[in-house]
JSON list of C-alpha atoms in Angstrom, two decimals:
[
{"chain": "L", "resi": 15, "resn": "MET", "atom": "CA", "xyz": [-42.05, 22.02, -0.38]},
{"chain": "L", "resi": 16, "resn": "LYS", "atom": "CA", "xyz": [-39.90, 18.91, -0.95]},
{"chain": "L", "resi": 17, "resn": "PRO", "atom": "CA", "xyz": [-41.23, 15.60, 0.31]},
{"chain": "L", "resi": 18, "resn": "GLN", "atom": "CA", "xyz": [-39.33, 14.03, 3.22]},
{"chain": "L", "resi": 19, "resn": "ARG", "atom": "CA", "xyz": [-37.44, 11.15, 1.67]},
{"chain": "L", "resi": 20, "resn": "PRO", "atom": "CA", "xyz": [-34.84, 8.97, 3.32]},
{"chain": "L", "resi": 21, "resn": "LEU", "atom": "CA", "xyz": [-31.23, 9.76, 2.53]},
{"chain": "L", "resi": 22, "resn": "SER", "atom": "CA", "xyz": [-29.32, 7.48, 0.21]},
{"chain": "L", "resi": 23, "resn": "PRO", "atom": "CA", "xyz": [-27.44, 4.71, 2.02]},
{"chain": "L", "resi": 24, "resn": "HIS", "atom": "CA", "xyz": [-24.00, 5.82, 3.15]},
{"chain": "L", "resi": 25, "resn": "LEU", "atom": "CA", "xyz": [-21.07, 4.62, 5.23]},
{"chain": "L", "resi": 26, "resn": "GLN", "atom": "CA", "xyz": [-22.80, 5.28, 8.56]},
{"chain": "L", "resi": 27, "resn": "ILE", "atom": "CA", "xyz": [-25.63, 2.91, 7.69]},
{"chain": "L", "resi": 28, "resn": "TYR", "atom": "CA", "xyz": [-23.79, 0.00, 6.11]},
{"chain": "L", "resi": 29, "resn": "ARG", "atom": "CA", "xyz": [-21.64, -2.36, 8.11]},
{"chain": "L", "resi": 30, "resn": "PRO", "atom": "CA", "xyz": [-18.15, -2.57, 6.55]},
{"chain": "L", "resi": 31, "resn": "GLN", "atom": "CA", "xyz": [-17.69, -5.61, 4.33]},
{"chain": "L", "resi": 32, "resn": "ILE", "atom": "CA", "xyz": [-14.41, -7.06, 3.12]},
{"chain": "L", "resi": 33, "resn": "THR", "atom": "CA", "xyz": [-15.07, -5.82, -0.42]},
{"chain": "L", "resi": 34, "resn": "SER", "atom": "CA", "xyz": [-15.75, -2.23, 0.61]},
{"chain": "L", "resi": 35, "resn": "VAL", "atom": "CA", "xyz": [-12.86, -2.07, 3.07]},
{"chain": "L", "resi": 36, "resn": "MET", "atom": "CA", "xyz": [-10.43, -3.54, 0.54]},
{"chain": "L", "resi": 37, "resn": "SER", "atom": "CA", "xyz": [-11.65, -1.19, -2.18]},
{"chain": "L", "resi": 38, "resn": "ILE", "atom": "CA", "xyz": [-11.08, 1.86, -0.01]},
{"chain": "L", "resi": 39, "resn": "THR", "atom": "CA", "xyz": [-7.72, 0.51, 1.16]},
{"chain": "L", "resi": 40, "resn": "HIS", "atom": "CA", "xyz": [-6.69, -0.20, -2.44]},
{"chain": "L", "resi": 41, "resn": "ARG", "atom": "CA", "xyz": [-7.33, 3.42, -3.37]},
{"chain": "L", "resi": 42, "resn": "ALA", "atom": "CA", "xyz": [-5.52, 4.70, -0.26]},
{"chain": "L", "resi": 43, "resn": "SER", "atom": "CA", "xyz": [-2.53, 2.46, -0.98]},
{"chain": "L", "resi": 44, "resn": "GLY", "atom": "CA", "xyz": [-2.38, 3.85, -4.52]},
{"chain": "L", "resi": 45, "resn": "VAL", "atom": "CA", "xyz": [-2.26, 7.42, -3.18]},
{"chain": "L", "resi": 46, "resn": "PHE", "atom": "CA", "xyz": [0.38, 6.44, -0.60]},
{"chain": "L", "resi": 47, "resn": "LEU", "atom": "CA", "xyz": [2.48, 4.77, -3.31]},
{"chain": "L", "resi": 48, "resn": "SER", "atom": "CA", "xyz": [2.25, 7.88, -5.49]},
{"chain": "L", "resi": 49, "resn": "LEU", "atom": "CA", "xyz": [3.38, 10.14, -2.64]},
{"chain": "L", "resi": 50, "resn": "GLY", "atom": "CA", "xyz": [6.18, 7.71, -1.76]},
{"chain": "L", "resi": 51, "resn": "THR", "atom": "CA", "xyz": [7.35, 7.76, -5.35]},
{"chain": "L", "resi": 52, "resn": "LEU", "atom": "CA", "xyz": [7.95, 11.51, -5.04]},
{"chain": "L", "resi": 53, "resn": "PHE", "atom": "CA", "xyz": [10.31, 10.82, -2.14]},
{"chain": "L", "resi": 54, "resn": "LEU", "atom": "CA", "xyz": [12.01, 8.09, -4.15]},
{"chain": "L", "resi": 55, "resn": "VAL", "atom": "CA", "xyz": [12.58, 10.53, -7.01]},
{"chain": "L", "resi": 56, "resn": "ALA", "atom": "CA", "xyz": [14.03, 13.09, -4.57]},
{"chain": "L", "resi": 57, "resn": "TRP", "atom": "CA", "xyz": [16.37, 10.44, -3.16]},
{"chain": "L", "resi": 58, "resn": "LEU", "atom": "CA", "xyz": [17.51, 9.38, -6.63]},
{"chain": "L", "resi": 59, "resn": "TRP", "atom": "CA", "xyz": [18.00, 13.01, -7.71]},
{"chain": "L", "resi": 60, "resn": "ALA", "atom": "CA", "xyz": [20.09, 13.66, -4.59]},
{"chain": "L", "resi": 61, "resn": "ALA", "atom": "CA", "xyz": [22.16, 10.53, -5.26]},
{"chain": "L", "resi": 62, "resn": "ALA", "atom": "CA", "xyz": [22.96, 11.82, -8.72]},
{"chain": "L", "resi": 63, "resn": "TYR", "atom": "CA", "xyz": [23.49, 15.53, -8.06]},
{"chain": "L", "resi": 64, "resn": "ASP", "atom": "CA", "xyz": [24.00, 16.56, -4.43]},
{"chain": "L", "resi": 65, "resn": "GLN", "atom": "CA", "xyz": [26.04, 14.61, -1.86]},
{"chain": "L", "resi": 66, "resn": "SER", "atom": "CA", "xyz": [24.87, 16.58, 1.19]},
{"chain": "L", "resi": 67, "resn": "TYR", "atom": "CA", "xyz": [21.22, 16.32, 0.15]},
{"chain": "L", "resi": 68, "resn": "PHE", "atom": "CA", "xyz": [21.68, 12.58, -0.43]},
{"chain": "L", "resi": 69, "resn": "GLU", "atom": "CA", "xyz": [23.14, 12.16, 3.07]},
{"chain": "L", "resi": 70, "resn": "PHE", "atom": "CA", "xyz": [20.09, 13.96, 4.47]},
{"chain": "L", "resi": 71, "resn": "TRP", "atom": "CA", "xyz": [17.76, 11.51, 2.70]},
{"chain": "L", "resi": 72, "resn": "GLN", "atom": "CA", "xyz": [19.85, 8.54, 3.84]},
{"chain": "L", "resi": 73, "resn": "GLU", "atom": "CA", "xyz": [19.69, 9.67, 7.49]},
{"chain": "L", "resi": 74, "resn": "LEU", "atom": "CA", "xyz": [15.96, 10.25, 7.18]},
{"chain": "L", "resi": 75, "resn": "ALA", "atom": "CA", "xyz": [15.42, 6.81, 5.65]},
{"chain": "L", "resi": 76, "resn": "VAL", "atom": "CA", "xyz": [17.18, 4.94, 8.47]},
{"chain": "L", "resi": 77, "resn": "SER", "atom": "CA", "xyz": [15.55, 6.95, 11.26]},
{"chain": "L", "resi": 78, "resn": "THR", "atom": "CA", "xyz": [12.70, 5.35, 13.19]},
{"chain": "L", "resi": 79, "resn": "LEU", "atom": "CA", "xyz": [10.12, 7.46, 11.38]},
{"chain": "L", "resi": 80, "resn": "GLY", "atom": "CA", "xyz": [11.77, 6.75, 8.04]},
{"chain": "L", "resi": 81, "resn": "MET", "atom": "CA", "xyz": [11.76, 3.01, 8.65]},
{"chain": "L", "resi": 82, "resn": "LEU", "atom": "CA", "xyz": [8.07, 3.10, 9.62]},
{"chain": "L", "resi": 83, "resn": "VAL", "atom": "CA", "xyz": [7.18, 5.05, 6.47]},
{"chain": "L", "resi": 84, "resn": "LEU", "atom": "CA", "xyz": [9.28, 2.74, 4.28]},
{"chain": "L", "resi": 85, "resn": "GLY", "atom": "CA", "xyz": [7.70, -0.29, 5.95]},
{"chain": "L", "resi": 86, "resn": "GLY", "atom": "CA", "xyz": [4.24, 1.13, 5.24]},
{"chain": "L", "resi": 87, "resn": "TRP", "atom": "CA", "xyz": [5.28, 1.90, 1.68]},
{"chain": "L", "resi": 88, "resn": "THR", "atom": "CA", "xyz": [6.49, -1.68, 1.24]},
{"chain": "L", "resi": 89, "resn": "PHE", "atom": "CA", "xyz": [3.21, -3.05, 2.60]},
{"chain": "L", "resi": 90, "resn": "ALA", "atom": "CA", "xyz": [1.22, -0.68, 0.36]},
{"chain": "L", "resi": 91, "resn": "PHE", "atom": "CA", "xyz": [3.20, -1.89, -2.65]},
{"chain": "L", "resi": 92, "resn": "PHE", "atom": "CA", "xyz": [2.53, -5.58, -2.01]},
{"chain": "L", "resi": 93, "resn": "TYR", "atom": "CA", "xyz": [-1.10, -4.94, -1.03]},
{"chain": "L", "resi": 94, "resn": "HIS", "atom": "CA", "xyz": [-1.74, -2.91, -4.18]},
{"chain": "L", "resi": 95, "resn": "LEU", "atom": "CA", "xyz": [0.01, -5.55, -6.30]},
{"chain": "L", "resi": 96, "resn": "GLY", "atom": "CA", "xyz": [-1.95, -8.44, -4.80]},
{"chain": "L", "resi": 97, "resn": "ASN", "atom": "CA", "xyz": [-5.27, -6.64, -4.97]},
{"chain": "L", "resi": 98, "resn": "GLY", "atom": "CA", "xyz": [-4.57, -5.61, -8.57]},
{"chain": "L", "resi": 99, "resn": "ILE", "atom": "CA", "xyz": [-4.02, -9.27, -9.49]},
{"chain": "L", "resi": 100, "resn": "ARG", "atom": "CA", "xyz": [-7.27, -10.10, -7.69]},
{"chain": "L", "resi": 101, "resn": "HIS", "atom": "CA", "xyz": [-9.04, -7.50, -9.83]},
{"chain": "L", "resi": 102, "resn": "LEU", "atom": "CA", "xyz": [-7.56, -9.01, -12.99]},
{"chain": "L", "resi": 103, "resn": "PHE", "atom": "CA", "xyz": [-9.28, -12.29, -12.10]},
{"chain": "L", "resi": 104, "resn": "TRP", "atom": "CA", "xyz": [-12.51, -10.38, -11.52]},
{"chain": "L", "resi": 105, "resn": "ASP", "atom": "CA", "xyz": [-12.09, -8.76, -14.97]},
{"chain": "L", "resi": 106, "resn": "MET", "atom": "CA", "xyz": [-12.04, -12.28, -16.40]},
{"chain": "L", "resi": 107, "resn": "GLY", "atom": "CA", "xyz": [-15.32, -13.01, -14.56]},
{"chain": "L", "resi": 108, "resn": "ARG", "atom": "CA", "xyz": [-13.81, -15.34, -11.97]},
{"chain": "L", "resi": 109, "resn": "GLY", "atom": "CA", "xyz": [-14.17, -15.38, -8.19]},
{"chain": "L", "resi": 110, "resn": "PHE", "atom": "CA", "xyz": [-17.31, -13.28, -7.73]},
{"chain": "L", "resi": 111, "resn": "ASP", "atom": "CA", "xyz": [-19.13, -15.58, -5.33]},
{"chain": "L", "resi": 112, "resn": "LEU", "atom": "CA", "xyz": [-19.01, -14.49, -1.69]},
{"chain": "L", "resi": 113, "resn": "LYS", "atom": "CA", "xyz": [-16.85, -17.42, -0.58]},
{"chain": "L", "resi": 114, "resn": "ASN", "atom": "CA", "xyz": [-14.13, -16.65, -3.17]},
{"chain": "L", "resi": 115, "resn": "VAL", "atom": "CA", "xyz": [-14.34, -12.90, -2.60]},
{"chain": "L", "resi": 116, "resn": "THR", "atom": "CA", "xyz": [-13.66, -13.41, 1.10]},
{"chain": "L", "resi": 117, "resn": "ARG", "atom": "CA", "xyz": [-10.90, -15.96, 0.48]},
{"chain": "L", "resi": 118, "resn": "SER", "atom": "CA", "xyz": [-9.13, -13.84, -2.12]},
{"chain": "L", "resi": 119, "resn": "GLY", "atom": "CA", "xyz": [-9.38, -10.77, 0.12]},
{"chain": "L", "resi": 120, "resn": "LEU", "atom": "CA", "xyz": [-7.77, -12.61, 3.01]},
{"chain": "L", "resi": 121, "resn": "ALA", "atom": "CA", "xyz": [-5.16, -14.06, 0.62]},
{"chain": "L", "resi": 122, "resn": "VAL", "atom": "CA", "xyz": [-4.24, -10.55, -0.55]},
{"chain": "L", "resi": 123, "resn": "ILE", "atom": "CA", "xyz": [-3.77, -9.39, 3.04]},
{"chain": "L", "resi": 124, "resn": "ALA", "atom": "CA", "xyz": [-1.70, -12.48, 3.90]},
{"chain": "L", "resi": 125, "resn": "PHE", "atom": "CA", "xyz": [0.39, -12.02, 0.73]},
{"chain": "L", "resi": 126, "resn": "ALA", "atom": "CA", "xyz": [1.09, -8.38, 1.57]},
{"chain": "L", "resi": 127, "resn": "LEU", "atom": "CA", "xyz": [2.07, -9.15, 5.17]},
{"chain": "L", "resi": 128, "resn": "ILE", "atom": "CA", "xyz": [4.29, -12.11, 4.26]},
{"chain": "L", "resi": 129, "resn": "MET", "atom": "CA", "xyz": [6.05, -10.34, 1.39]},
{"chain": "L", "resi": 130, "resn": "THR", "atom": "CA", "xyz": [6.58, -7.21, 3.50]},
{"chain": "L", "resi": 131, "resn": "ALA", "atom": "CA", "xyz": [8.09, -9.31, 6.28]},
{"chain": "L", "resi": 132, "resn": "ILE", "atom": "CA", "xyz": [10.37, -11.20, 3.88]},
{"chain": "L", "resi": 133, "resn": "SER", "atom": "CA", "xyz": [11.51, -7.96, 2.24]},
{"chain": "L", "resi": 134, "resn": "TRP", "atom": "CA", "xyz": [12.28, -6.32, 5.56]},
{"chain": "L", "resi": 135, "resn": "VAL", "atom": "CA", "xyz": [14.22, -9.32, 6.83]},
{"chain": "L", "resi": 136, "resn": "PHE", "atom": "CA", "xyz": [16.58, -8.83, 3.89]},
{"chain": "L", "resi": 137, "resn": "ILE", "atom": "CA", "xyz": [16.62, -5.02, 4.20]},
{"chain": "L", "resi": 138, "resn": "CYS", "atom": "CA", "xyz": [17.37, -5.08, 7.93]},
{"chain": "L", "resi": 139, "resn": "ASP", "atom": "CA", "xyz": [20.05, -7.70, 7.41]},
{"chain": "L", "resi": 140, "resn": "LYS", "atom": "CA", "xyz": [21.78, -5.38, 4.95]},
{"chain": "L", "resi": 141, "resn": "ILE", "atom": "CA", "xyz": [21.39, -2.29, 7.16]},
{"chain": "L", "resi": 142, "resn": "TYR", "atom": "CA", "xyz": [22.41, -3.82, 10.49]},
{"chain": "L", "resi": 143, "resn": "ASN", "atom": "CA", "xyz": [25.23, -5.98, 9.18]},
{"chain": "L", "resi": 144, "resn": "GLY", "atom": "CA", "xyz": [27.03, -2.99, 7.74]},
{"chain": "L", "resi": 145, "resn": "ALA", "atom": "CA", "xyz": [26.44, -3.67, 4.05]},
{"chain": "L", "resi": 146, "resn": "ALA", "atom": "CA", "xyz": [25.38, -0.75, 1.92]},
{"chain": "L", "resi": 147, "resn": "LEU", "atom": "CA", "xyz": [22.01, -0.91, 0.21]}
]
């Protein structure tokens, strides 16, 4: 008979920390970016080869759902970029103390939000002022 040992620590035991949450979110944003790239390829293929299919993708992109997905994709891009740069500093051995880990994590989130907002100000200006993207 096996001795009764405690289970290894898992997500239900540990309180989420900024490092663990950002690590999981970084992986999720990478998956989301990969899936979004498939849609980008479909849109580009349609632009090159099939006018009616391209119009379908254009209508989908400017729908409410399409705009939400594209907004999320934009945020995922900037989040993944910022967090990747953060990891490059960690690879150089910099910023491992708790104070800098927390600061850099918050900076990545702020960077992603600000850059997403700036990007969408320009995108919406082009869409709603009649200019083609």
